[in-house]
PDB file of C-alpha atoms in Angstrom:
ATOM      1  CA  UNK X   7     121.912 128.794 104.567  1.00  0.00           C
ATOM      2  CA  UNK X   8     120.250 125.405 104.909  1.00  0.00           C
ATOM      3  CA  UNK X   9     120.107 123.093 101.923  1.00  0.00           C
ATOM      4  CA  UNK X  10     118.605 119.603 102.136  1.00  0.00           C
ATOM      5  CA  UNK X  11     121.104 117.151 100.604  1.00  0.00           C
ATOM      6  CA  UNK X  12     118.319 114.928  99.235  1.00  0.00           C
ATOM      7  CA  UNK X  13     116.225 117.754  97.785  1.00  0.00           C
ATOM      8  CA  UNK X  14     116.325 116.266  94.280  1.00  0.00           C
ATOM      9  CA  UNK X  15     115.012 112.976  95.611  1.00  0.00           C
ATOM     10  CA  UNK X  16     112.268 114.791  97.491  1.00  0.00           C
ATOM     11  CA  UNK X  17     111.327 116.769  94.377  1.00  0.00           C
ATOM     12  CA  UNK X  18     111.216 113.545  92.372  1.00  0.00           C
ATOM     13  CA  UNK X  19     108.994 111.908  94.981  1.00  0.00           C
ATOM     14  CA  UNK X  20     106.684 114.933  94.952  1.00  0.00           C
ATOM     15  CA  UNK X  21     106.418 114.770  91.163  1.00  0.00           C
ATOM     16  CA  UNK X  22     105.795 111.029  91.299  1.00  0.00           C
ATOM     17  CA  UNK X  23     103.047 111.514  93.867  1.00  0.00           C
ATOM     18  CA  UNK X  24     101.405 114.226  91.771  1.00  0.00           C
ATOM     19  CA  UNK X  25     101.510 112.020  88.662  1.00  0.00           C
ATOM     20  CA  UNK X  26     100.022 109.099  90.589  1.00  0.00           C
ATOM     21  CA  UNK X  27      97.277 111.386  91.895  1.00  0.00           C
ATOM     22  CA  UNK X  28      96.442 112.460  88.331  1.00  0.00           C
ATOM     23  CA  UNK X  29      96.377 108.860  87.108  1.00  0.00           C
ATOM     24  CA  UNK X  30      94.211 107.916  90.075  1.00  0.00           C
ATOM     25  CA  UNK X  31      91.743 110.682  89.257  1.00  0.00           C
ATOM     26  CA  UNK X  32      91.537 109.506  85.633  1.00  0.00           C
ATOM     27  CA  UNK X  33      91.016 105.886  86.648  1.00  0.00           C
ATOM     28  CA  UNK X  34      88.349 106.940  89.144  1.00  0.00           C
ATOM     29  CA  UNK X  35      86.509 108.728  86.330  1.00  0.00           C
ATOM     30  CA  UNK X  36      86.805 105.683  84.065  1.00  0.00           C
ATOM     31  CA  UNK X  37      85.582 103.372  86.832  1.00  0.00           C
ATOM     32  CA  UNK X  38      82.609 105.647  87.474  1.00  0.00           C
ATOM     33  CA  UNK X  39      81.809 105.708  83.754  1.00  0.00           C
ATOM     34  CA  UNK X  40      81.939 101.899  83.704  1.00  0.00           C
ATOM     35  CA  UNK X  41      79.590 101.749  86.706  1.00  0.00           C
ATOM     36  CA  UNK X  42      77.162 104.161  85.041  1.00  0.00           C
ATOM     37  CA  UNK X  43      77.201 102.199  81.779  1.00  0.00           C
ATOM     38  CA  UNK X  44      76.544  99.003  83.714  1.00  0.00           C
ATOM     39  CA  UNK X  45      73.633 100.617  85.569  1.00  0.00           C
ATOM     40  CA  UNK X  46      72.136 101.929  82.313  1.00  0.00           C
ATOM     41  CA  UNK X  47      72.210  98.510  80.668  1.00  0.00           C
ATOM     42  CA  UNK X  48      70.901  96.930  83.859  1.00  0.00           C
ATOM     43  CA  UNK X  49      67.984  99.393  83.935  1.00  0.00           C
ATOM     44  CA  UNK X  50      67.273  98.795  80.244  1.00  0.00           C
ATOM     45  CA  UNK X  51      67.293  95.057  80.875  1.00  0.00           C
ATOM     46  CA  UNK X  52      64.827  95.374  83.739  1.00  0.00           C
ATOM     47  CA  UNK X  53      62.527  97.618  81.720  1.00  0.00           C
ATOM     48  CA  UNK X  54      62.594  95.263  78.781  1.00  0.00           C
ATOM     49  CA  UNK X  55      62.006  92.235  81.006  1.00  0.00           C
ATOM     50  CA  UNK X  56      58.812  93.893  82.188  1.00  0.00           C
ATOM     51  CA  UNK X  57      57.867  94.653  78.591  1.00  0.00           C
ATOM     52  CA  UNK X  58      58.613  91.039  77.635  1.00  0.00           C
ATOM     53  CA  UNK X  59      56.447  89.759  80.471  1.00  0.00           C
ATOM     54  CA  UNK X  60      53.591  91.998  79.308  1.00  0.00           C
ATOM     55  CA  UNK X  61      53.969  90.781  75.720  1.00  0.00           C
ATOM     56  CA  UNK X  62      53.860  87.170  76.882  1.00  0.00           C
ATOM     57  CA  UNK X  63      50.550  87.802  78.583  1.00  0.00           C
ATOM     58  CA  UNK X  64      49.137  89.322  75.388  1.00  0.00           C
ATOM     59  CA  UNK X  65      50.251  86.303  73.332  1.00  0.00           C
ATOM     60  CA  UNK X  66      51.851  88.371  70.566  1.00  0.00           C
ATOM     61  CA  UNK X  67      54.339  85.807  69.305  1.00  0.00           C
ATOM     62  CA  UNK X  68      56.304  87.999  66.847  1.00  0.00           C
ATOM     63  CA  UNK X  69      56.835  90.839  69.263  1.00  0.00           C
ATOM     64  CA  UNK X  70      57.480  88.414  72.107  1.00  0.00           C
ATOM     65  CA  UNK X  71      60.214  86.673  70.107  1.00  0.00           C
ATOM     66  CA  UNK X  72      61.766  90.025  69.202  1.00  0.00           C
ATOM     67  CA  UNK X  73      61.620  91.140  72.832  1.00  0.00           C
ATOM     68  CA  UNK X  74      63.235  87.856  73.929  1.00  0.00           C
ATOM     69  CA  UNK X  75      66.104  88.320  71.468  1.00  0.00           C
ATOM     70  CA  UNK X  76      66.569  91.891  72.651  1.00  0.00           C
ATOM     71  CA  UNK X  77      66.613  90.716  76.282  1.00  0.00           C
ATOM     72  CA  UNK X  78      69.208  88.123  75.359  1.00  0.00           C
ATOM     73  CA  UNK X  79      71.311  90.839  73.708  1.00  0.00           C
ATOM     74  CA  UNK X  80      70.934  93.093  76.758  1.00  0.00           C
ATOM     75  CA  UNK X  81      71.908  90.236  79.058  1.00  0.00           C
ATOM     76  CA  UNK X  82      75.106  89.643  77.065  1.00  0.00           C
ATOM     77  CA  UNK X  83      75.824  93.365  77.007  1.00  0.00           C
ATOM     78  CA  UNK X  84      75.216  93.531  80.762  1.00  0.00           C
ATOM     79  CA  UNK X  85      77.803  90.797  81.322  1.00  0.00           C
ATOM     80  CA  UNK X  86      80.304  92.655  79.144  1.00  0.00           C
ATOM     81  CA  UNK X  87      79.718  95.896  81.034  1.00  0.00           C
ATOM     82  CA  UNK X  88      79.976  94.068  84.326  1.00  0.00           C
ATOM     83  CA  UNK X  89      83.349  92.625  83.293  1.00  0.00           C
ATOM     84  CA  UNK X  90      84.515  96.071  82.215  1.00  0.00           C
ATOM     85  CA  UNK X  91      83.299  97.559  85.482  1.00  0.00           C
ATOM     86  CA  UNK X  92      85.160  94.901  87.484  1.00  0.00           C
ATOM     87  CA  UNK X  93      88.300  95.453  85.420  1.00  0.00           C
ATOM     88  CA  UNK X  94      88.108  99.212  86.011  1.00  0.00           C
ATOM     89  CA  UNK X  95      87.585  98.718  89.731  1.00  0.00           C
ATOM     90  CA  UNK X  96      90.632  96.448  89.871  1.00  0.00           C
ATOM     91  CA  UNK X  97      92.652  99.119  88.051  1.00  0.00           C
ATOM     92  CA  UNK X  98      91.335 101.621  90.575  1.00  0.00           C
ATOM     93  CA  UNK X  99      92.432  99.461  93.516  1.00  0.00           C
ATOM     94  CA  UNK X 100      95.899  99.029  91.992  1.00  0.00           C
ATOM     95  CA  UNK X 101      96.234 102.753  91.362  1.00  0.00           C
ATOM     96  CA  UNK X 102      95.150 103.548  94.902  1.00  0.00           C
ATOM     97  CA  UNK X 103      97.940 101.277  96.151  1.00  0.00           C
ATOM     98  CA  UNK X 104     100.484 102.982  93.884  1.00  0.00           C
ATOM     99  CA  UNK X 105      99.306 106.428  94.955  1.00  0.00           C
ATOM    100  CA  UNK X 106      99.488 105.483  98.627  1.00  0.00           C
ATOM    101  CA  UNK X 107     103.015 104.136  98.092  1.00  0.00           C
ATOM    102  CA  UNK X 108     104.078 107.386  96.412  1.00  0.00           C
ATOM    103  CA  UNK X 109     102.555 109.377  99.265  1.00  0.00           C
ATOM    104  CA  UNK X 110     104.399 107.262 101.852  1.00  0.00           C
ATOM    105  CA  UNK X 111     107.707 107.673 100.030  1.00  0.00           C
ATOM    106  CA  UNK X 112     107.225 111.435  99.923  1.00  0.00           C
ATOM    107  CA  UNK X 113     106.312 111.521 103.608  1.00  0.00           C
ATOM    108  CA  UNK X 114     109.483 109.594 104.431  1.00  0.00           C
ATOM    109  CA  UNK X 115     111.533 112.172 102.546  1.00  0.00           C
ATOM    110  CA  UNK X 116     109.698 114.992 104.337  1.00  0.00           C
ATOM    111  CA  UNK X 117     110.542 113.435 107.690  1.00  0.00           C
ATOM    112  CA  UNK X 118     114.177 113.028 106.659  1.00  0.00           C
ATOM    113  CA  UNK X 119     114.273 116.686 105.626  1.00  0.00           C
ATOM    114  CA  UNK X 120     112.724 117.755 108.941  1.00  0.00           C
ATOM    115  CA  UNK X 121     115.251 115.706 110.921  1.00  0.00           C
ATOM    116  CA  UNK X 122     118.122 117.022 108.833  1.00  0.00           C
ATOM    117  CA  UNK X 123     116.911 120.597 109.307  1.00  0.00           C
ATOM    118  CA  UNK X 124     116.616 120.053 113.079  1.00  0.00           C
ATOM    119  CA  UNK X 125     120.170 118.711 113.140  1.00  0.00           C
ATOM    120  CA  UNK X 126     121.311 121.744 111.112  1.00  0.00           C
ATOM    121  CA  UNK X 127     119.613 124.153 113.535  1.00  0.00           C
ATOM    122  CA  UNK X 128     121.137 122.354 116.527  1.00  0.00           C
ATOM    123  CA  UNK X 129     124.621 122.614 115.000  1.00  0.00           C
ATOM    124  CA  UNK X 130     124.099 126.317 114.319  1.00  0.00           C
ATOM    125  CA  UNK X 131     122.882 126.948 117.856  1.00  0.00           C
ATOM    126  CA  UNK X 132     125.872 125.053 119.269  1.00  0.00           C
ATOM    127  CA  UNK X 133     128.263 127.043 117.071  1.00  0.00           C
ATOM    128  CA  UNK X 134     126.644 130.310 118.161  1.00  0.00           C
ATOM    129  CA  UNK X 135     126.848 129.220 121.793  1.00  0.00           C
ATOM    130  CA  UNK X 136     130.552 128.419 121.399  1.00  0.00           C
ATOM    131  CA  UNK X 137     131.152 131.856 119.869  1.00  0.00           C
ATOM    132  CA  UNK X 138     129.207 133.543 122.667  1.00  0.00           C
ATOM    133  CA  UNK X 139     131.170 131.574 125.262  1.00  0.00           C
ATOM    134  CA  UNK X 140     134.470 132.533 123.610  1.00  0.00           C
ATOM    135  CA  UNK X 141     133.528 136.220 123.525  1.00  0.00           C
ATOM    136  CA  UNK X 142     132.404 136.091 127.161  1.00  0.00           C
ATOM    137  CA  UNK X 143     135.606 134.278 128.165  1.00  0.00           C
ATOM    138  CA  UNK X 144     137.748 136.829 126.285  1.00  0.00           C
ATOM    139  CA  UNK X 145     135.919 139.746 127.933  1.00  0.00           C
ATOM    140  CA  UNK X 146     136.339 138.114 131.338  1.00  0.00           C
ATOM    141  CA  UNK X 147     140.081 137.651 130.794  1.00  0.00           C
ATOM    142  CA  UNK X 148     140.459 141.299 129.673  1.00  0.00           C
ATOM    143  CA  UNK X 149     138.624 142.598 132.713  1.00  0.00           C
ATOM    144  CA  UNK X 150     140.656 140.328 134.950  1.00  0.00           C
ATOM    145  CA  UNK X 151     143.933 141.621 133.421  1.00  0.00           C
ATOM    146  CA  UNK X 152     142.855 145.251 133.984  1.00  0.00           C
ATOM    147  CA  UNK X 153     142.090 144.647 137.571  1.00  0.00           C
TER     148      UNK X 153
END
């Protein structure tokens, strides 16, 4: 019965890869949420810039000043969301690297297991061949003695 000597290491690498995949999925969701939040604020900023431009043409000073302050607030918020989006994307890149590393380590262990199993099968086939040769040799000697 074949048993891979490094099975515990392989199991550990598989678990590590699965954990990294889960973390990657979570970070991808967070990065997408950050992108969506950035796009929402960006769209609100554009819409309010158009509104501000229209108010300027109508010469409504109070509303224009309020719109300007709101645009300023949206601009600051947009910068904050952009920084958060960039931070999330950097986390995503780092997690992708970690996940790829875990996958490579698992693949290495898989290859080692395959090579070890091939070596095991070869040894078994050689042992079987030796037994077959011994049986054939014994039968030959018996027939030769009878003759």
